[in-house]
């Protein structure tokens, strides 16, 4: 099965070239970088490093991921952030269970793996623990984390009919799979501090509040509605 990597990126000029090169060194057909309105040359640097660059001017993590998925043609899509917090070298852990036919959605869990010093602020650890606990209780899925590193079959992703186009996108994917009875598999992954540049979500008050609002909102909404 062909694997494609999708990297949503907003102003990741200091990271993107090496990240693209390391991702391309994995057994993947193509690396797609979704430039989400960067003003620092992220798109150009990604293209020079060999990525297929998609431009998505509507800002939002979900918009970026959805644009990448739309451009993709491979059977397996791997998502990771543009800040080098997830390691391309660990990609086979996420891909292998799908290739073996054991799962259609594989989530990298930083709780089962290693969170390096300085990689995750305390409020984000708390939020992840709270939300994954809620998901276990409300949906009965064995998740321990809501991380940025995941692999999904493209046919499954299309069937999910994703609606959340900002911070709620990964959560929507998880709860919709849970509701369909699609097994979710977690594998341990490492989590490093962003290598360069500025955090836009957990490192800012606005990003943290918005992320918490959307992540909790989506987790609760799909548990108590027939949407
Ligand atoms: N917040 C945000 N992140 C985006 C957007 N588009 C792409 N991204 C990427 O989403 C990833 C996560 O953002 P990051 O700043 O690392 O958040 P943090 O890990 O909570 O510090 C990075 O790869 C960003 O470049 C967007 O519109 N908003
Ligand atoms: Mg990050």
PDB file of N, CA, C and O in Angstrom, residues 58-102:
ATOM      1  N   UNK A  58      -7.077  29.159   3.979  1.00  0.00           N
ATOM      2  CA  UNK A  58      -7.968  29.237   5.152  1.00  0.00           C
ATOM      3  C   UNK A  58      -7.218  28.699   6.356  1.00  0.00           C
ATOM      4  O   UNK A  58      -6.840  27.528   6.393  1.00  0.00           O
ATOM      5  N   UNK A  59      -6.997  29.551   7.360  1.00  0.00           N
ATOM      6  CA  UNK A  59      -6.143  29.115   8.450  1.00  0.00           C
ATOM      7  C   UNK A  59      -6.877  28.216   9.429  1.00  0.00           C
ATOM      8  O   UNK A  59      -8.006  28.480   9.812  1.00  0.00           O
ATOM      9  N   UNK A  60      -6.222  27.150   9.800  1.00  0.00           N
ATOM     10  CA  UNK A  60      -6.780  26.191  10.737  1.00  0.00           C
ATOM     11  C   UNK A  60      -6.111  24.846  10.512  1.00  0.00           C
ATOM     12  O   UNK A  60      -5.913  24.442   9.365  1.00  0.00           O
ATOM     13  N   UNK A  61      -5.783  24.202  11.600  1.00  0.00           N
ATOM     14  CA  UNK A  61      -5.109  22.908  11.521  1.00  0.00           C
ATOM     15  C   UNK A  61      -5.944  21.897  10.713  1.00  0.00           C
ATOM     16  O   UNK A  61      -5.412  21.154   9.887  1.00  0.00           O
ATOM     17  N   UNK A  62      -7.274  21.921  10.929  1.00  0.00           N
ATOM     18  CA  UNK A  62      -8.154  21.000  10.211  1.00  0.00           C
ATOM     19  C   UNK A  62      -8.214  21.297   8.721  1.00  0.00           C
ATOM     20  O   UNK A  62      -8.178  20.389   7.896  1.00  0.00           O
ATOM     21  N   UNK A  63      -8.294  22.576   8.376  1.00  0.00           N
ATOM     22  CA  UNK A  63      -8.273  22.945   6.956  1.00  0.00           C
ATOM     23  C   UNK A  63      -7.001  22.420   6.301  1.00  0.00           C
ATOM     24  O   UNK A  63      -7.021  21.900   5.181  1.00  0.00           O
ATOM     25  N   UNK A  64      -5.880  22.591   7.008  1.00  0.00           N
ATOM     26  CA  UNK A  64      -4.594  22.160   6.438  1.00  0.00           C
ATOM     27  C   UNK A  64      -4.572  20.641   6.254  1.00  0.00           C
ATOM     28  O   UNK A  64      -4.200  20.143   5.185  1.00  0.00           O
ATOM     29  N   UNK A  65      -4.981  19.910   7.262  1.00  0.00           N
ATOM     30  CA  UNK A  65      -4.975  18.446   7.156  1.00  0.00           C
ATOM     31  C   UNK A  65      -5.929  17.978   6.058  1.00  0.00           C
ATOM     32  O   UNK A  65      -5.606  17.075   5.277  1.00  0.00           O
ATOM     33  N   UNK A  66      -7.108  18.612   5.977  1.00  0.00           N
ATOM     34  CA  UNK A  66      -8.097  18.213   4.970  1.00  0.00           C
ATOM     35  C   UNK A  66      -7.583  18.504   3.560  1.00  0.00           C
ATOM     36  O   UNK A  66      -7.792  17.706   2.638  1.00  0.00           O
ATOM     37  N   UNK A  67      -6.909  19.629   3.378  1.00  0.00           N
ATOM     38  CA  UNK A  67      -6.357  19.954   2.053  1.00  0.00           C
ATOM     39  C   UNK A  67      -5.294  18.938   1.653  1.00  0.00           C
ATOM     40  O   UNK A  67      -5.203  18.541   0.491  1.00  0.00           O
ATOM     41  N   UNK A  68      -4.498  18.514   2.614  1.00  0.00           N
ATOM     42  CA  UNK A  68      -3.481  17.494   2.337  1.00  0.00           C
ATOM     43  C   UNK A  68      -4.123  16.182   1.935  1.00  0.00           C
ATOM     44  O   UNK A  68      -3.702  15.523   0.976  1.00  0.00           O
ATOM     45  N   UNK A  69      -5.166  15.807   2.655  1.00  0.00           N
ATOM     46  CA  UNK A  69      -5.855  14.540   2.358  1.00  0.00           C
ATOM     47  C   UNK A  69      -6.496  14.590   0.978  1.00  0.00           C
ATOM     48  O   UNK A  69      -6.529  13.592   0.257  1.00  0.00           O
ATOM     49  N   UNK A  70      -6.991  15.763   0.614  1.00  0.00           N
ATOM     50  CA  UNK A  70      -7.630  15.903  -0.695  1.00  0.00           C
ATOM     51  C   UNK A  70      -6.612  15.746  -1.828  1.00  0.00           C
ATOM     52  O   UNK A  70      -6.913  15.183  -2.875  1.00  0.00           O
ATOM     53  N   UNK A  71      -5.404  16.240  -1.600  1.00  0.00           N
ATOM     54  CA  UNK A  71      -4.353  16.148  -2.621  1.00  0.00           C
ATOM     55  C   UNK A  71      -3.753  14.748  -2.695  1.00  0.00           C
ATOM     56  O   UNK A  71      -3.115  14.388  -3.683  1.00  0.00           O
ATOM     57  N   UNK A  72      -3.950  13.970  -1.648  1.00  0.00           N
ATOM     58  CA  UNK A  72      -3.289  12.668  -1.560  1.00  0.00           C
ATOM     59  C   UNK A  72      -3.999  11.620  -2.407  1.00  0.00           C
ATOM     60  O   UNK A  72      -5.194  11.727  -2.683  1.00  0.00           O
ATOM     61  N   UNK A  73      -3.239  10.604  -2.816  1.00  0.00           N
ATOM     62  CA  UNK A  73      -3.804   9.504  -3.590  1.00  0.00           C
ATOM     63  C   UNK A  73      -3.433   8.148  -2.994  1.00  0.00           C
ATOM     64  O   UNK A  73      -3.987   7.127  -3.396  1.00  0.00           O
ATOM     65  N   UNK A  74      -2.494   8.119  -2.051  1.00  0.00           N
ATOM     66  CA  UNK A  74      -2.031   6.852  -1.473  1.00  0.00           C
ATOM     67  C   UNK A  74      -3.077   6.211  -0.585  1.00  0.00           C
ATOM     68  O   UNK A  74      -4.013   6.867  -0.136  1.00  0.00           O
ATOM     69  N   UNK A  75      -2.895   4.931  -0.325  1.00  0.00           N
ATOM     70  CA  UNK A  75      -3.862   4.206   0.518  1.00  0.00           C
ATOM     71  C   UNK A  75      -3.712   4.548   1.995  1.00  0.00           C
ATOM     72  O   UNK A  75      -4.665   4.483   2.753  1.00  0.00           O
ATOM     73  N   UNK A  76      -2.479   4.886   2.401  1.00  0.00           N
ATOM     74  CA  UNK A  76      -2.241   5.180   3.823  1.00  0.00           C
ATOM     75  C   UNK A  76      -1.712   6.614   3.946  1.00  0.00           C
ATOM     76  O   UNK A  76      -0.782   7.007   3.233  1.00  0.00           O
ATOM     77  N   UNK A  77      -2.312   7.396   4.823  1.00  0.00           N
ATOM     78  CA  UNK A  77      -1.869   8.771   5.053  1.00  0.00           C
ATOM     79  C   UNK A  77      -1.298   8.884   6.462  1.00  0.00           C
ATOM     80  O   UNK A  77      -1.922   8.458   7.429  1.00  0.00           O
ATOM     81  N   UNK A  78      -0.111   9.465   6.561  1.00  0.00           N
ATOM     82  CA  UNK A  78       0.517   9.698   7.862  1.00  0.00           C
ATOM     83  C   UNK A  78       0.565  11.203   8.105  1.00  0.00           C
ATOM     84  O   UNK A  78       1.046  11.952   7.249  1.00  0.00           O
ATOM     85  N   UNK A  79       0.068  11.636   9.235  1.00  0.00           N
ATOM     86  CA  UNK A  79       0.088  13.051   9.589  1.00  0.00           C
ATOM     87  C   UNK A  79       1.124  13.293  10.680  1.00  0.00           C
ATOM     88  O   UNK A  79       1.218  12.507  11.634  1.00  0.00           O
ATOM     89  N   UNK A  80       1.886  14.373  10.524  1.00  0.00           N
ATOM     90  CA  UNK A  80       2.723  14.832  11.633  1.00  0.00           C
ATOM     91  C   UNK A  80       2.920  16.339  11.518  1.00  0.00           C
ATOM     92  O   UNK A  80       2.733  16.919  10.439  1.00  0.00           O
ATOM     93  N   UNK A  81       3.242  16.970  12.645  1.00  0.00           N
ATOM     94  CA  UNK A  81       3.349  18.425  12.673  1.00  0.00           C
ATOM     95  C   UNK A  81       4.647  18.910  12.040  1.00  0.00           C
ATOM     96  O   UNK A  81       5.635  18.180  11.967  1.00  0.00           O
ATOM     97  N   UNK A  82       4.632  20.183  11.647  1.00  0.00           N
ATOM     98  CA  UNK A  82       5.782  20.776  10.976  1.00  0.00           C
ATOM     99  C   UNK A  82       6.848  21.319  11.908  1.00  0.00           C
ATOM    100  O   UNK A  82       7.765  22.007  11.460  1.00  0.00           O
ATOM    101  N   UNK A  83       6.723  21.035  13.193  1.00  0.00           N
ATOM    102  CA  UNK A  83       7.662  21.627  14.156  1.00  0.00           C
ATOM    103  C   UNK A  83       8.753  20.666  14.603  1.00  0.00           C
ATOM    104  O   UNK A  83       9.531  20.986  15.487  1.00  0.00           O
ATOM    105  N   UNK A  84       8.783  19.449  13.997  1.00  0.00           N
ATOM    106  CA  UNK A  84       9.784  18.415  14.324  1.00  0.00           C
ATOM    107  C   UNK A  84       9.568  17.843  15.717  1.00  0.00           C
ATOM    108  O   UNK A  84      10.480  17.282  16.311  1.00  0.00           O
ATOM    109  N   UNK A  85       8.369  17.961  16.260  1.00  0.00           N
ATOM    110  CA  UNK A  85       8.109  17.397  17.589  1.00  0.00           C
ATOM    111  C   UNK A  85       7.890  15.887  17.504  1.00  0.00           C
ATOM    112  O   UNK A  85       8.046  15.179  18.497  1.00  0.00           O
ATOM    113  N   UNK A  86       7.511  15.405  16.338  1.00  0.00           N
ATOM    114  CA  UNK A  86       7.407  13.959  16.117  1.00  0.00           C
ATOM    115  C   UNK A  86       8.539  13.550  15.185  1.00  0.00           C
ATOM    116  O   UNK A  86       8.973  14.345  14.346  1.00  0.00           O
ATOM    117  N   UNK A  87       9.004  12.315  15.320  1.00  0.00           N
ATOM    118  CA  UNK A  87      10.202  11.896  14.603  1.00  0.00           C
ATOM    119  C   UNK A  87       9.854  11.008  13.412  1.00  0.00           C
ATOM    120  O   UNK A  87       9.261   9.936  13.580  1.00  0.00           O
ATOM    121  N   UNK A  88      10.236  11.428  12.207  1.00  0.00           N
ATOM    122  CA  UNK A  88       9.939  10.609  11.022  1.00  0.00           C
ATOM    123  C   UNK A  88      10.473   9.188  11.126  1.00  0.00           C
ATOM    124  O   UNK A  88       9.858   8.256  10.602  1.00  0.00           O
ATOM    125  N   UNK A  89      11.581   9.006  11.826  1.00  0.00           N
ATOM    126  CA  UNK A  89      12.190   7.674  11.903  1.00  0.00           C
ATOM    127  C   UNK A  89      11.264   6.667  12.602  1.00  0.00           C
ATOM    128  O   UNK A  89      11.390   5.454  12.411  1.00  0.00           O
ATOM    129  N   UNK A  90      10.295   7.157  13.372  1.00  0.00           N
ATOM    130  CA  UNK A  90       9.363   6.249  14.063  1.00  0.00           C
ATOM    131  C   UNK A  90       8.138   5.896  13.210  1.00  0.00           C
ATOM    132  O   UNK A  90       7.247   5.170  13.660  1.00  0.00           O
ATOM    133  N   UNK A  91       8.109   6.405  11.978  1.00  0.00           N
ATOM    134  CA  UNK A  91       6.925   6.217  11.128  1.00  0.00           C
ATOM    135  C   UNK A  91       6.525   4.756  10.904  1.00  0.00           C
ATOM    136  O   UNK A  91       5.327   4.443  10.891  1.00  0.00           O
ATOM    137  N   UNK A  92       7.490   3.832  10.736  1.00  0.00           N
ATOM    138  CA  UNK A  92       7.092   2.436  10.514  1.00  0.00           C
ATOM    139  C   UNK A  92       6.191   1.875  11.611  1.00  0.00           C
ATOM    140  O   UNK A  92       5.345   1.018  11.343  1.00  0.00           O
ATOM    141  N   UNK A  93       6.332   2.371  12.834  1.00  0.00           N
ATOM    142  CA  UNK A  93       5.471   1.890  13.926  1.00  0.00           C
ATOM    143  C   UNK A  93       3.997   2.173  13.630  1.00  0.00           C
ATOM    144  O   UNK A  93       3.123   1.408  14.020  1.00  0.00           O
ATOM    145  N   UNK A  94       3.740   3.316  12.976  1.00  0.00           N
ATOM    146  CA  UNK A  94       2.361   3.697  12.698  1.00  0.00           C
ATOM    147  C   UNK A  94       1.824   3.019  11.450  1.00  0.00           C
ATOM    148  O   UNK A  94       0.637   2.722  11.350  1.00  0.00           O
ATOM    149  N   UNK A  95       2.713   2.793  10.484  1.00  0.00           N
ATOM    150  CA  UNK A  95       2.282   2.266   9.192  1.00  0.00           C
ATOM    151  C   UNK A  95       2.069   0.746   9.237  1.00  0.00           C
ATOM    152  O   UNK A  95       1.115   0.230   8.652  1.00  0.00           O
ATOM    153  N   UNK A  96       2.967   0.057   9.953  1.00  0.00           N
ATOM    154  CA  UNK A  96       2.990  -1.415   9.892  1.00  0.00           C
ATOM    155  C   UNK A  96       1.641  -2.056  10.257  1.00  0.00           C
ATOM    156  O   UNK A  96       1.193  -2.957   9.548  1.00  0.00           O
ATOM    157  N   UNK A  97       0.970  -1.607  11.336  1.00  0.00           N
ATOM    158  CA  UNK A  97      -0.300  -2.285  11.665  1.00  0.00           C
ATOM    159  C   UNK A  97      -1.350  -2.130  10.573  1.00  0.00           C
ATOM    160  O   UNK A  97      -2.183  -3.024  10.385  1.00  0.00           O
ATOM    161  N   UNK A  98      -1.317  -1.012   9.825  1.00  0.00           N
ATOM    162  CA  UNK A  98      -2.292  -0.840   8.731  1.00  0.00           C
ATOM    163  C   UNK A  98      -1.910  -1.758   7.576  1.00  0.00           C
ATOM    164  O   UNK A  98      -2.768  -2.408   6.975  1.00  0.00           O
ATOM    165  N   UNK A  99      -0.616  -1.818   7.291  1.00  0.00           N
ATOM    166  CA  UNK A  99      -0.185  -2.684   6.192  1.00  0.00           C
ATOM    167  C   UNK A  99      -0.457  -4.151   6.492  1.00  0.00           C
ATOM    168  O   UNK A  99      -0.729  -4.932   5.587  1.00  0.00           O
ATOM    169  N   UNK A 100      -0.412  -4.516   7.767  1.00  0.00           N
ATOM    170  CA  UNK A 100      -0.717  -5.905   8.140  1.00  0.00           C
ATOM    171  C   UNK A 100      -2.213  -6.167   8.190  1.00  0.00           C
ATOM    172  O   UNK A 100      -2.644  -7.282   8.478  1.00  0.00           O
ATOM    173  N   UNK A 101      -3.016  -5.102   8.000  1.00  0.00           N
ATOM    174  CA  UNK A 101      -4.469  -5.263   8.025  1.00  0.00           C
ATOM    175  C   UNK A 101      -5.030  -5.338   9.430  1.00  0.00           C
ATOM    176  O   UNK A 101      -6.172  -5.749   9.641  1.00  0.00           O
ATOM    177  N   UNK A 102      -4.240  -4.909  10.430  1.00  0.00           N
ATOM    178  CA  UNK A 102      -4.696  -5.014  11.822  1.00  0.00           C
ATOM    179  C   UNK A 102      -5.446  -3.781  12.302  1.00  0.00           C
ATOM    180  O   UNK A 102      -6.088  -3.814  13.345  1.00  0.00           O
TER     181      UNK A 102
END
